[in-house]
Tab-separated table of C-alpha atoms and ligand atoms in Angstrom:
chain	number	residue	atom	x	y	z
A	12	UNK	CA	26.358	4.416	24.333
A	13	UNK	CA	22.779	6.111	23.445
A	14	UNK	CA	20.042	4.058	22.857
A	15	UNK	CA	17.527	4.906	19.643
A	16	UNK	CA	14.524	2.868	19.484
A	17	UNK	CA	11.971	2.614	16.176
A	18	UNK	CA	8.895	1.222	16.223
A	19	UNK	CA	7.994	0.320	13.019
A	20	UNK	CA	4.235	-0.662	12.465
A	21	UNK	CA	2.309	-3.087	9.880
A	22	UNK	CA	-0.866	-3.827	9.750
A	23	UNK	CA	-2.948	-4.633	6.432
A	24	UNK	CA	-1.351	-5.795	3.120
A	25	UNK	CA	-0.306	-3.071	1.673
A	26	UNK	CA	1.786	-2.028	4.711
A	27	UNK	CA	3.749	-5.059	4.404
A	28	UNK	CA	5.251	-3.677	1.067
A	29	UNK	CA	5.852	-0.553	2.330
A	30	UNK	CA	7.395	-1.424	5.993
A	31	UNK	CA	10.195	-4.286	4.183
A	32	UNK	CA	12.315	-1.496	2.837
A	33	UNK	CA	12.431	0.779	5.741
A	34	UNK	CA	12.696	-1.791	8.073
A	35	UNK	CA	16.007	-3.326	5.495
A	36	UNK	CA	17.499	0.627	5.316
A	37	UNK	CA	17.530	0.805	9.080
A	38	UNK	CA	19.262	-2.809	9.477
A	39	UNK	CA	22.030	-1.690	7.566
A	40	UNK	CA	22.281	1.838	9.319
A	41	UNK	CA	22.685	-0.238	12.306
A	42	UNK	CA	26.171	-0.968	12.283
A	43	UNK	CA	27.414	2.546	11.097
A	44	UNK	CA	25.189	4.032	14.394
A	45	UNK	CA	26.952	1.446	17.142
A	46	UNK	CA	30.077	2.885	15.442
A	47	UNK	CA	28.749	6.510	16.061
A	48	UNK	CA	27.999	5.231	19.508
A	49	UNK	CA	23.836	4.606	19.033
A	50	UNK	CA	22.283	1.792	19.749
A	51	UNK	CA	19.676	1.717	17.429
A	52	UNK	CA	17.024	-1.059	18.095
A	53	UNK	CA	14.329	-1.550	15.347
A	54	UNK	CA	11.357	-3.298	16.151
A	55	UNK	CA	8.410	-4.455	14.209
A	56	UNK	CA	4.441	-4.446	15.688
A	57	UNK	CA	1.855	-6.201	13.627
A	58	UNK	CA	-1.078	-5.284	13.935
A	59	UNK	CA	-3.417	-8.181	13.303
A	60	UNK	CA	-5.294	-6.490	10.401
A	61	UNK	CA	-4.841	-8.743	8.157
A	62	UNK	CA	-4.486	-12.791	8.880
A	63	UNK	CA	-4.964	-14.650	6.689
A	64	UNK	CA	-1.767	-16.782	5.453
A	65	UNK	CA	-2.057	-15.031	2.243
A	66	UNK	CA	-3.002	-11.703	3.041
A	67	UNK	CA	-0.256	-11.519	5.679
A	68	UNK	CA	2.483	-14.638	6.261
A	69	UNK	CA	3.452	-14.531	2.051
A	70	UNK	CA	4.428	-11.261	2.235
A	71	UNK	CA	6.649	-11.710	5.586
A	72	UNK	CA	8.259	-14.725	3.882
A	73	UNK	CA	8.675	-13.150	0.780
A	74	UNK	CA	9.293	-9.418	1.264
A	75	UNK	CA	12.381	-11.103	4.062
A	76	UNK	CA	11.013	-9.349	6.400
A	77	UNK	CA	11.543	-10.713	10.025
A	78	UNK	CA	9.309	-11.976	12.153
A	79	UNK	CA	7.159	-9.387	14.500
A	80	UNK	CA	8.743	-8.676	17.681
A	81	UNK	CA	5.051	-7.658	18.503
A	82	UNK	CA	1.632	-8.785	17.175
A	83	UNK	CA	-1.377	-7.617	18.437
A	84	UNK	CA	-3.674	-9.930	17.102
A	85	UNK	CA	-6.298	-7.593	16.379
A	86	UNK	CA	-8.633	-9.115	13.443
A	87	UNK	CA	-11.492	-8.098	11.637
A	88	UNK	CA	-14.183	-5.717	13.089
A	89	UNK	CA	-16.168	-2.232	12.367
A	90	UNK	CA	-13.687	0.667	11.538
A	91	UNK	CA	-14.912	1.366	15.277
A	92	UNK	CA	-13.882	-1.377	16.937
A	93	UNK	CA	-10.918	-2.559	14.954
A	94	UNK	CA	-9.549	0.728	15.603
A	95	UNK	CA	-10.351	0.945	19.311
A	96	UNK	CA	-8.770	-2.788	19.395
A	97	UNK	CA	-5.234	-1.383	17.798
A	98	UNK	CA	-5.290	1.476	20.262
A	99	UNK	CA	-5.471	-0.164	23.390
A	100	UNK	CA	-2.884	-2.832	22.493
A	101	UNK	CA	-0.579	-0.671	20.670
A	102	UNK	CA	-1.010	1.979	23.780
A	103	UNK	CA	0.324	-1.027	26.304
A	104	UNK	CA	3.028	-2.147	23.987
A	105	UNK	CA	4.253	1.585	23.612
A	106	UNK	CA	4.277	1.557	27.476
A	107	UNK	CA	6.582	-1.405	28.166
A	108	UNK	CA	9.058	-0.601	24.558
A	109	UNK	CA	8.934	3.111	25.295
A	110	UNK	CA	10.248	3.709	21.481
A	111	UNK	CA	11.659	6.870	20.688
A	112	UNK	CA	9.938	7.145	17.433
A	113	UNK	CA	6.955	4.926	15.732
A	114	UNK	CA	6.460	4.905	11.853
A	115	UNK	CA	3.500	3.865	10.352
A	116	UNK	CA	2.857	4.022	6.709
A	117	UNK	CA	-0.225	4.355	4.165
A	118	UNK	CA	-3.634	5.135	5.151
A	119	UNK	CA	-5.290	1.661	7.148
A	120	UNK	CA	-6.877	1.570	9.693
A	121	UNK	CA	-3.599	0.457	11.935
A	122	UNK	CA	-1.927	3.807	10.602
A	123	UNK	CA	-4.301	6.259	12.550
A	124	UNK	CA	-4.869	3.179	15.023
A	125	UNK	CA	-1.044	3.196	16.364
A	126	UNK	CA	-0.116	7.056	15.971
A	127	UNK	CA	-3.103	8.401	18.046
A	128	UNK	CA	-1.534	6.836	21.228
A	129	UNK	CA	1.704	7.248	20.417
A	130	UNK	CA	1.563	11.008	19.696
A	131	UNK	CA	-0.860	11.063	23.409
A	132	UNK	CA	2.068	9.109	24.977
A	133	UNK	CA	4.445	11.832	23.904
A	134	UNK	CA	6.364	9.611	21.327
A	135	UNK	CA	7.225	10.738	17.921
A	136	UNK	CA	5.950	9.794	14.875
A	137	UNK	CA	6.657	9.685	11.441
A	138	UNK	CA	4.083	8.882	8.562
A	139	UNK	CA	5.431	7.602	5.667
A	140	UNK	CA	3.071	8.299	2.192
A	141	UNK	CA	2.120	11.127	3.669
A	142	UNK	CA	0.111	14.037	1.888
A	143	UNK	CA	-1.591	12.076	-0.703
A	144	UNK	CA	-5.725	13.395	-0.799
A	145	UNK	CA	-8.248	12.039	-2.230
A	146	UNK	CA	-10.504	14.955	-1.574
A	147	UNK	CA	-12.863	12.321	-1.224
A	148	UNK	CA	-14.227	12.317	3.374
A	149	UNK	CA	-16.634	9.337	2.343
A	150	UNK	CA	-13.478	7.018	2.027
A	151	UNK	CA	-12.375	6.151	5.735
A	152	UNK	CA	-8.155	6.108	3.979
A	153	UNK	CA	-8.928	9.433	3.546
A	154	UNK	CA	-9.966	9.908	6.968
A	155	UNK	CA	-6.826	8.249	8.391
A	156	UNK	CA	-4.766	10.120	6.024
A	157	UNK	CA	-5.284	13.383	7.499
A	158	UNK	CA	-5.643	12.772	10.657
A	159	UNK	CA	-2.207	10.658	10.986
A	160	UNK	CA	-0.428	13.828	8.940
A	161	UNK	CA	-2.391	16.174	11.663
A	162	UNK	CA	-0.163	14.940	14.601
A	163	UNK	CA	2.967	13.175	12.918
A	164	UNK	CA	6.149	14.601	13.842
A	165	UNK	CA	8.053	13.651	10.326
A	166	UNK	CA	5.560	13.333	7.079
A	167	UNK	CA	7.760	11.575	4.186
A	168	UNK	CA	5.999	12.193	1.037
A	169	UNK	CA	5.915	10.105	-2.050
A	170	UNK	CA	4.722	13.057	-5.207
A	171	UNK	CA	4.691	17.000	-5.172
A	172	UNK	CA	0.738	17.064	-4.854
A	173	UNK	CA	1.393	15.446	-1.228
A	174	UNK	CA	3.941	18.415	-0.709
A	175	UNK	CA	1.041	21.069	-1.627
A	176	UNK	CA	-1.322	19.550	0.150
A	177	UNK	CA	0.395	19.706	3.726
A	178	UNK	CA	1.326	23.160	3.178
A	179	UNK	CA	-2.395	24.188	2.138
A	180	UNK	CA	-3.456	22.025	5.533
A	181	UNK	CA	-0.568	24.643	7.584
A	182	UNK	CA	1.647	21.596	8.379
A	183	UNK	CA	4.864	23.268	8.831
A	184	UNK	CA	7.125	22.828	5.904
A	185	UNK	CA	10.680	21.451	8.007
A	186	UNK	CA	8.670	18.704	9.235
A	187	UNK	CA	7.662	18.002	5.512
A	188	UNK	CA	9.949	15.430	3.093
A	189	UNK	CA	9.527	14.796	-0.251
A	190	UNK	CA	11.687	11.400	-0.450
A	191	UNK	CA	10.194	9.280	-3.519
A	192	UNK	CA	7.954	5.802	-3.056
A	193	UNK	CA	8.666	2.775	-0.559
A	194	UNK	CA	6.380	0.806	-2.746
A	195	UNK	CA	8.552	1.044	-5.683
A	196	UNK	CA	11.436	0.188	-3.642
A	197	UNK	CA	9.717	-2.871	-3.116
A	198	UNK	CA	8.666	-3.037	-6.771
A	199	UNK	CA	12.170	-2.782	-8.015
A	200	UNK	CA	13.548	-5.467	-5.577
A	201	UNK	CA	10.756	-7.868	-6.874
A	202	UNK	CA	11.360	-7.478	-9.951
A	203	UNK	CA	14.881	-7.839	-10.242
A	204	UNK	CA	14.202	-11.574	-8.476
A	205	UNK	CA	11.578	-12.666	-10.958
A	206	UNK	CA	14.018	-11.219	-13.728
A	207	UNK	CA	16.385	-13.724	-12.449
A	208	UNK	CA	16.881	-17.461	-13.395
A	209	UNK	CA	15.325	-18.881	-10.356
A	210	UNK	CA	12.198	-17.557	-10.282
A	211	UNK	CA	9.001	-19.617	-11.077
A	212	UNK	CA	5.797	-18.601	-10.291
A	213	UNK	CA	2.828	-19.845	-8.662
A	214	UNK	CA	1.391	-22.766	-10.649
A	215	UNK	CA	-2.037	-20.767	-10.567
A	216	UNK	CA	-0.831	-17.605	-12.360
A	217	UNK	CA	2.219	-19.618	-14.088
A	218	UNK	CA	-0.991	-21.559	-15.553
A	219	UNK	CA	-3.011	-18.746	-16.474
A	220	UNK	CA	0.190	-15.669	-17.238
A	221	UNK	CA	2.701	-18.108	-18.979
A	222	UNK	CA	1.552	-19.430	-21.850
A	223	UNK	CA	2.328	-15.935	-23.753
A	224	UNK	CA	-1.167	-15.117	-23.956
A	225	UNK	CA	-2.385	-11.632	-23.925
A	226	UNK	CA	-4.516	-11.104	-20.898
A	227	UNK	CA	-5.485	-8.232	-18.200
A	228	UNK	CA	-5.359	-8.309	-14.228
A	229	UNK	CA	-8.283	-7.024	-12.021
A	230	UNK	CA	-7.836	-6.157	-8.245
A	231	UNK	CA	-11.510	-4.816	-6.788
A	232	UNK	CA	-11.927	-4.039	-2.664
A	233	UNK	CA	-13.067	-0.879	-2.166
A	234	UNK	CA	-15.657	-0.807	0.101
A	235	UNK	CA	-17.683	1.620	-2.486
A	236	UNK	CA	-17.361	-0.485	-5.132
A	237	UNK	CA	-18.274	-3.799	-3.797
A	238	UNK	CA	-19.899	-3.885	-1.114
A	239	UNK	CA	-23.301	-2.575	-2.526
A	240	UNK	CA	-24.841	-4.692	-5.396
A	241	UNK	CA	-26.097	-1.483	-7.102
A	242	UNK	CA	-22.367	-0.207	-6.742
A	243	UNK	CA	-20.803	-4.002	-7.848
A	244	UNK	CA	-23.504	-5.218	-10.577
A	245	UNK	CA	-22.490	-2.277	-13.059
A	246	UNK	CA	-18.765	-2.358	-12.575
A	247	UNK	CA	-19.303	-6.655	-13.024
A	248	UNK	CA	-21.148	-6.110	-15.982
A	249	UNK	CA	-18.229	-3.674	-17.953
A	250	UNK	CA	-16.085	-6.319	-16.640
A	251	UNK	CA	-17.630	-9.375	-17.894
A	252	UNK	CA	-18.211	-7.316	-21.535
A	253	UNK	CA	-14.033	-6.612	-21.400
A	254	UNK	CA	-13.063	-10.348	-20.601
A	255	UNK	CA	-14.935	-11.390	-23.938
A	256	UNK	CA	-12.111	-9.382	-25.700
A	257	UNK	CA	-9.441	-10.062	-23.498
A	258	UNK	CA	-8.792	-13.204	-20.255
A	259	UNK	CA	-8.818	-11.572	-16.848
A	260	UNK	CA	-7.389	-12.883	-14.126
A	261	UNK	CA	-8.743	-11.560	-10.666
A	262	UNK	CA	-7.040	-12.059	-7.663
A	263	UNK	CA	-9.719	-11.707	-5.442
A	264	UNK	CA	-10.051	-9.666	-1.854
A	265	UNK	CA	-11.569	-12.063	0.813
A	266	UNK	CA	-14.174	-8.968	0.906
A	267	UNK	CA	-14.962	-9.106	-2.841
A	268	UNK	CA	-15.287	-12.627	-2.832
A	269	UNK	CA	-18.005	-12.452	-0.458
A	270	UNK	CA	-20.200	-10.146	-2.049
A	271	UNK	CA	-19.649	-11.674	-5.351
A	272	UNK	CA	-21.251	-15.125	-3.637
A	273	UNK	CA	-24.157	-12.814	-2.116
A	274	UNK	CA	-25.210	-10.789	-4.860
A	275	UNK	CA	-24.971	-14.033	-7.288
A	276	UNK	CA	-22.985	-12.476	-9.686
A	277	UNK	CA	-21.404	-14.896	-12.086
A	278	UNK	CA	-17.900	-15.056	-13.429
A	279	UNK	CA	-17.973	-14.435	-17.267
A	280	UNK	CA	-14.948	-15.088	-18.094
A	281	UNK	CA	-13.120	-13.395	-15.384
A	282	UNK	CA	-11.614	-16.210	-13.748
A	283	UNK	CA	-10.950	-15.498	-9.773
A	284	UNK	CA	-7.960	-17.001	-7.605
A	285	UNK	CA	-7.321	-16.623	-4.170
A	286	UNK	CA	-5.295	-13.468	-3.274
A	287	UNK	CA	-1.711	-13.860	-4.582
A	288	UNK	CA	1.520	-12.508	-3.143
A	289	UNK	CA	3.270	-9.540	-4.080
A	290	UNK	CA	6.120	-11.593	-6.724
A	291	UNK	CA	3.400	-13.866	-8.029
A	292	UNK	CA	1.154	-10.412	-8.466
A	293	UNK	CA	4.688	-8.327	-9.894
A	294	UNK	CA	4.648	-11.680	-12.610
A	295	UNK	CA	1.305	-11.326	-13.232
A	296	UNK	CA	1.101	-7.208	-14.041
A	297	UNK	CA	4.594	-6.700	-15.580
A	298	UNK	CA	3.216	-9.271	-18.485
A	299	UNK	CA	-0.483	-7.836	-18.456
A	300	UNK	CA	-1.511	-6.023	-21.536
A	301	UNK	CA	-3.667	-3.886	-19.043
A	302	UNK	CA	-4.533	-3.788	-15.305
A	303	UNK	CA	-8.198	-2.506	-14.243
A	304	UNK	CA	-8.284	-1.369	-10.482
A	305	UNK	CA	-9.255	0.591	-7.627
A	306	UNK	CA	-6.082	0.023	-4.839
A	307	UNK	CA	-3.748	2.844	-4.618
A	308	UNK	CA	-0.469	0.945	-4.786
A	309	UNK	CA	-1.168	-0.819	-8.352
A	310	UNK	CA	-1.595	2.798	-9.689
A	311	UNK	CA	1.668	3.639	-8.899
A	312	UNK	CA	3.598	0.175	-9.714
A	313	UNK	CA	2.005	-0.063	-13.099
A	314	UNK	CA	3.033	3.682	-13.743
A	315	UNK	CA	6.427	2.269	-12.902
A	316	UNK	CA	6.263	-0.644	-15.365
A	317	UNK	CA	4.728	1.146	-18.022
A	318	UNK	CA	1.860	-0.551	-18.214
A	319	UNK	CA	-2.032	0.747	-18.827
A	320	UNK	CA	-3.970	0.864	-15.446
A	321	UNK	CA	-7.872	1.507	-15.457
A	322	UNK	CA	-8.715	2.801	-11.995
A	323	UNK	CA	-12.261	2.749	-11.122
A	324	UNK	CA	-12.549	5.370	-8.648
A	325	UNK	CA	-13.790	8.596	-9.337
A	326	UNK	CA	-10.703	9.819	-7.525
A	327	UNK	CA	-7.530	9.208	-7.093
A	328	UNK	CA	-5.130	10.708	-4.034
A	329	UNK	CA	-1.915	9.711	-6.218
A	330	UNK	CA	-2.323	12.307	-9.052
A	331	UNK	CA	0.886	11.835	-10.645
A	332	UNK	CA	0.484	8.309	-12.276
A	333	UNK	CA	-2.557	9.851	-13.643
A	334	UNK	CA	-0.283	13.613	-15.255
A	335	UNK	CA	2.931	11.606	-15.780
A	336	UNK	CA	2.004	8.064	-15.504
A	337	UNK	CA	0.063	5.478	-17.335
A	338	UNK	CA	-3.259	5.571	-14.970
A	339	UNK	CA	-6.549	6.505	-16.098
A	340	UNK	CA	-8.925	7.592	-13.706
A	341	UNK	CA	-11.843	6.478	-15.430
A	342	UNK	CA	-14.884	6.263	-12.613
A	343	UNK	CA	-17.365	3.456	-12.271
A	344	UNK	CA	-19.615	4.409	-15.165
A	345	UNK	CA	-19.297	1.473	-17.481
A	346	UNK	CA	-19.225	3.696	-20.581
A	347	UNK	CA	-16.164	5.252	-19.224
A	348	UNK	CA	-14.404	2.290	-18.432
A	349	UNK	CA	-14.885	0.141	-21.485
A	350	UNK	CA	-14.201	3.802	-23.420
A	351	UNK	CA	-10.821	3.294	-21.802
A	352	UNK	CA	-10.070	-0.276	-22.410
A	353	UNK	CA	-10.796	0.156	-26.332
A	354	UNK	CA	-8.051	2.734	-25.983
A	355	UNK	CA	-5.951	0.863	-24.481
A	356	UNK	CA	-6.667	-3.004	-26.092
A	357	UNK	CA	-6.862	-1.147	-29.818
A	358	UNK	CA	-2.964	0.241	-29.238
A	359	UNK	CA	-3.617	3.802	-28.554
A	360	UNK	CA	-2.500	3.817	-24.285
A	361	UNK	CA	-0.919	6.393	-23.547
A	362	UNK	CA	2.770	6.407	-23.092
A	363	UNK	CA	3.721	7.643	-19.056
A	364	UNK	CA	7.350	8.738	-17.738
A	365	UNK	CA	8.363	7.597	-14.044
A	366	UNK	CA	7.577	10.350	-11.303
A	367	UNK	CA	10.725	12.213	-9.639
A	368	UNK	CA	12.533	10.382	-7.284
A	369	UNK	CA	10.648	6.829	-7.357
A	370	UNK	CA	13.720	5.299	-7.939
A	371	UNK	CA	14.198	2.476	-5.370
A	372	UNK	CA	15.979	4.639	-2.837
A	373	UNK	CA	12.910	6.238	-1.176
A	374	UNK	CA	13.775	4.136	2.043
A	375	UNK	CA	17.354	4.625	2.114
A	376	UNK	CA	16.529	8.692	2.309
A	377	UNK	CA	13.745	7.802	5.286
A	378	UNK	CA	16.830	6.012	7.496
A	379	UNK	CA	18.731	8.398	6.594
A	380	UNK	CA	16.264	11.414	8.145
A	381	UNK	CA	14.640	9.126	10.928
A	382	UNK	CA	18.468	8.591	12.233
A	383	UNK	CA	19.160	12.274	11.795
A	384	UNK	CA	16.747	12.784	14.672
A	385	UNK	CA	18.874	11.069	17.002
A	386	UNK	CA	21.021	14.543	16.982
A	387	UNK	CA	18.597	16.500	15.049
A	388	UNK	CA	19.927	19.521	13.029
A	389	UNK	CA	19.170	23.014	14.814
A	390	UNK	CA	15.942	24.394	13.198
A	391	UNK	CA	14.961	20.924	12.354
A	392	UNK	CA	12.123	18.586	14.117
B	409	UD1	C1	-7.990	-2.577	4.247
B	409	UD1	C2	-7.758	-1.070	4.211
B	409	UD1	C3	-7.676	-0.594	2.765
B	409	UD1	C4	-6.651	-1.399	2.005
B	409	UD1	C5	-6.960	-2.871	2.128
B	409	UD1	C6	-5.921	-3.725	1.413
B	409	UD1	C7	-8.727	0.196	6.080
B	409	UD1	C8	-9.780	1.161	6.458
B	409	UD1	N1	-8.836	-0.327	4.856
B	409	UD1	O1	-9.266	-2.809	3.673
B	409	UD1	O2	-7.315	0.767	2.754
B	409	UD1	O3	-6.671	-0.992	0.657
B	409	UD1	O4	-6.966	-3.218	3.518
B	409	UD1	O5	-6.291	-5.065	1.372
B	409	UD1	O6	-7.840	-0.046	6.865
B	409	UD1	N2	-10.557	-10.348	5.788
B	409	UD1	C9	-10.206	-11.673	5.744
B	409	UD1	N3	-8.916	-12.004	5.999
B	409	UD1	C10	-7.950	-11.092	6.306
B	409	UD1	C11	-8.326	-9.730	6.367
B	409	UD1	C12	-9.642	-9.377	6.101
B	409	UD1	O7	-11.020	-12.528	5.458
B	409	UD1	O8	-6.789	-11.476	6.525
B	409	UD1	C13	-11.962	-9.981	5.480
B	409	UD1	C14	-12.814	-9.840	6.745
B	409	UD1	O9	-14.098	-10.277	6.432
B	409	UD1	C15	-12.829	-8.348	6.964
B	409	UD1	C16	-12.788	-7.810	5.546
B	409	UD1	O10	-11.976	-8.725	4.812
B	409	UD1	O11	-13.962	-7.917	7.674
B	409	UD1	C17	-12.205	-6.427	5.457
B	409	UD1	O12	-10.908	-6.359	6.063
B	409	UD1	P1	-10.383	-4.951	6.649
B	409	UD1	O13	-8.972	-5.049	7.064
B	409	UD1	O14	-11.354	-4.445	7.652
B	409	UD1	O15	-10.493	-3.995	5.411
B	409	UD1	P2	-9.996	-4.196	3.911
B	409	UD1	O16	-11.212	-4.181	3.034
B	409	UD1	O17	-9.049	-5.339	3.773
């Protein structure tokens, strides 16, 4: 019997999504590879990112996915140190599990913050969302991004762009896979449960999402965006004009609800709830009549549903919700944003297809590569 051990690492919300269906595909490999005579052990490392019961615990409990064998309990800090924290713990737990392979997802802070000393330590890695660019260096994701694709062994990508751009970067093409979208893996799963007859949500978005009413969803974190007053005030201001025409209901990042206490700005008709977990946020898009953003993953999942998504970035590093999807990329000048929204809230959106291969099997296809590696092909990484 050969042992084959995956490390597979979470950090900040977003990872959570992503890590529950790889971390399900390789469960049910598991019995097929003791047959093949590999002993495949799977284990999960939090990071500590995120902490809060709702940023973190909800998604555990409701994404079923188990309980960490590892957590590093790293917290808040500067990019600097919060980095620099995940390093040296993940560098001692790498020591005493001696994984084969590690696989970190998306583009936080714990992605770059786990494969630097696993790559040093001479353990493989594999990047899943791989490729996407922003073009954008001022945005520390982007940062991560390519310097996680730089040294990963395996880069799973979710959209042709991400294909293009690690071949313009020289990243040599075997080690290169274009398998589809864990998110929407995820995204599917949800939404057959709140599809089904047991499902009620949340009395706070239940109250606010189920009375039939027509109403929009707002997510807001970037650093660029909020963290600023000059940056925040305009983008409140487009907001506040939008929620006389149609209720908003923000879900609001422990970051965002900071700076909207510090800068004084009041809340118009936008009416703020504590962060919400990913079924309660599924309810609350699939029935929006349009979803104003700037996260990466709601891009992509309303693309999916079909519904309008405002994304108020001046870039986005997931092109193909914007050329096949339902995303606008519409920038923080209010004039283009509300220019969008009367599109959108007079009947005009545009009408988007579903990108190639986000189909709910992206995971499946990662296992299936990931375990390949265990008696890799000749020519292949
Ligand atoms: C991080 C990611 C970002 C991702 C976002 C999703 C990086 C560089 N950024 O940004 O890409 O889109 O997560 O949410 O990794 N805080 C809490 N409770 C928590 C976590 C954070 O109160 O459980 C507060 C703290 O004040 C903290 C701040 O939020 O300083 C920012 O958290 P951090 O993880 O540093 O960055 P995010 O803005 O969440």
């Amino acid at each position: 019997m050969r042992g084959f051990s995956i490390a597979v690492v979470a950090g900040a919300r977003p990872n959570f999504m992503k890590i529950a269906p790889i971390v399900r595909a390789l469960r049910e490999r598991a019995g097929a590879a003791l047959e093949s005579g590999v002993d495949l052990r799977i284990s999960i490392v939090h990071t500590g990112q995120h902490y809060d019961e709702n940023m973190s615990e909800v998604f555990f409990r409701e994404l079923e996915i188990p309980a960490p064998d590892r957590h590093l309990e790293v917290g808040s800090g500067s990019h600097a140190e919060q980095t620099a924290r995940i390093m040296v713990a993940f560098e001692k737990y790498i020591l005493w599990e001696k994984p084969d392979w590690v696989v970190v997802v998306g583009d936080v802070n714990s992605t770059i913050g786990c494969a630097l000393p696993a790559k040093k330590l001479g353990v493989k890695v594999a990047h899943v969302e791989a490729g996407l660019r922003s073009f954008d260096m001022s945005m520390p994701e982007e940062i991560n991004r390519k310097l996680t694709d730089a040294i990963s062994d395996l880069l799973f990508v979710t959209e042709e762009s991400g294909v293009r751009n690690l071949c313009a970067e020289g990243v040599a093409p075997e080690k290169v896979f274009l398998v589809g979208n864990v998110m929407i893996d995820t995204l599917l799963r949800n939404k057959a449960k709140i599809e089904g007859p047991d499902f009620i949500p949340s009395p706070a978005v239940k109250a606010f999402c189920g009375k039939g009413r027509r109403y929009a969803v707002l997510t807001l974190h970037r650093p660029s965006n909020v963290d600023s007053r000059e940056a925040l005030a305009p983008i409140w201001g487009v907001l506040s004009e939008i929620a006389r025409r149609i209720p908003i209901l923000f879900p609001v990042h422990p970051r965002t609800r900071a700076k909207i206490g510090k800068f004084g700005l009041k809340e118009n008709g936008i009416i703020l709830v504590d962060p919400v977990g990913s079924i309660d946020m599924l309810y609350a898009v699939k029935g929006a009549a349009l979803v104003l953003t700037d996260s990466g993953g709601l891009q992509e999942e309303t693309t999916v549903l079909g519904i309008p998504c405002i994304t108020i970035r001046e870039n986005t590093e997931r092109p193909v919700t914007v050329t096949v999807g339902t995303n606008y990329l519409a920038g923080t000048d209010p004039g283009r944003i509300l220019a969008a929204a009367n599109e959108i809230l007079t009947g005009n959106a545009k009408k988007g297809a579903v990108p190639p291969l986000w189909d709910g099997n992206a995971s499946g296809r990662i296992a299936d590569i990931l375990l390949r590696q265990k008696n890799p092909e000749p020519g292949r990484s």
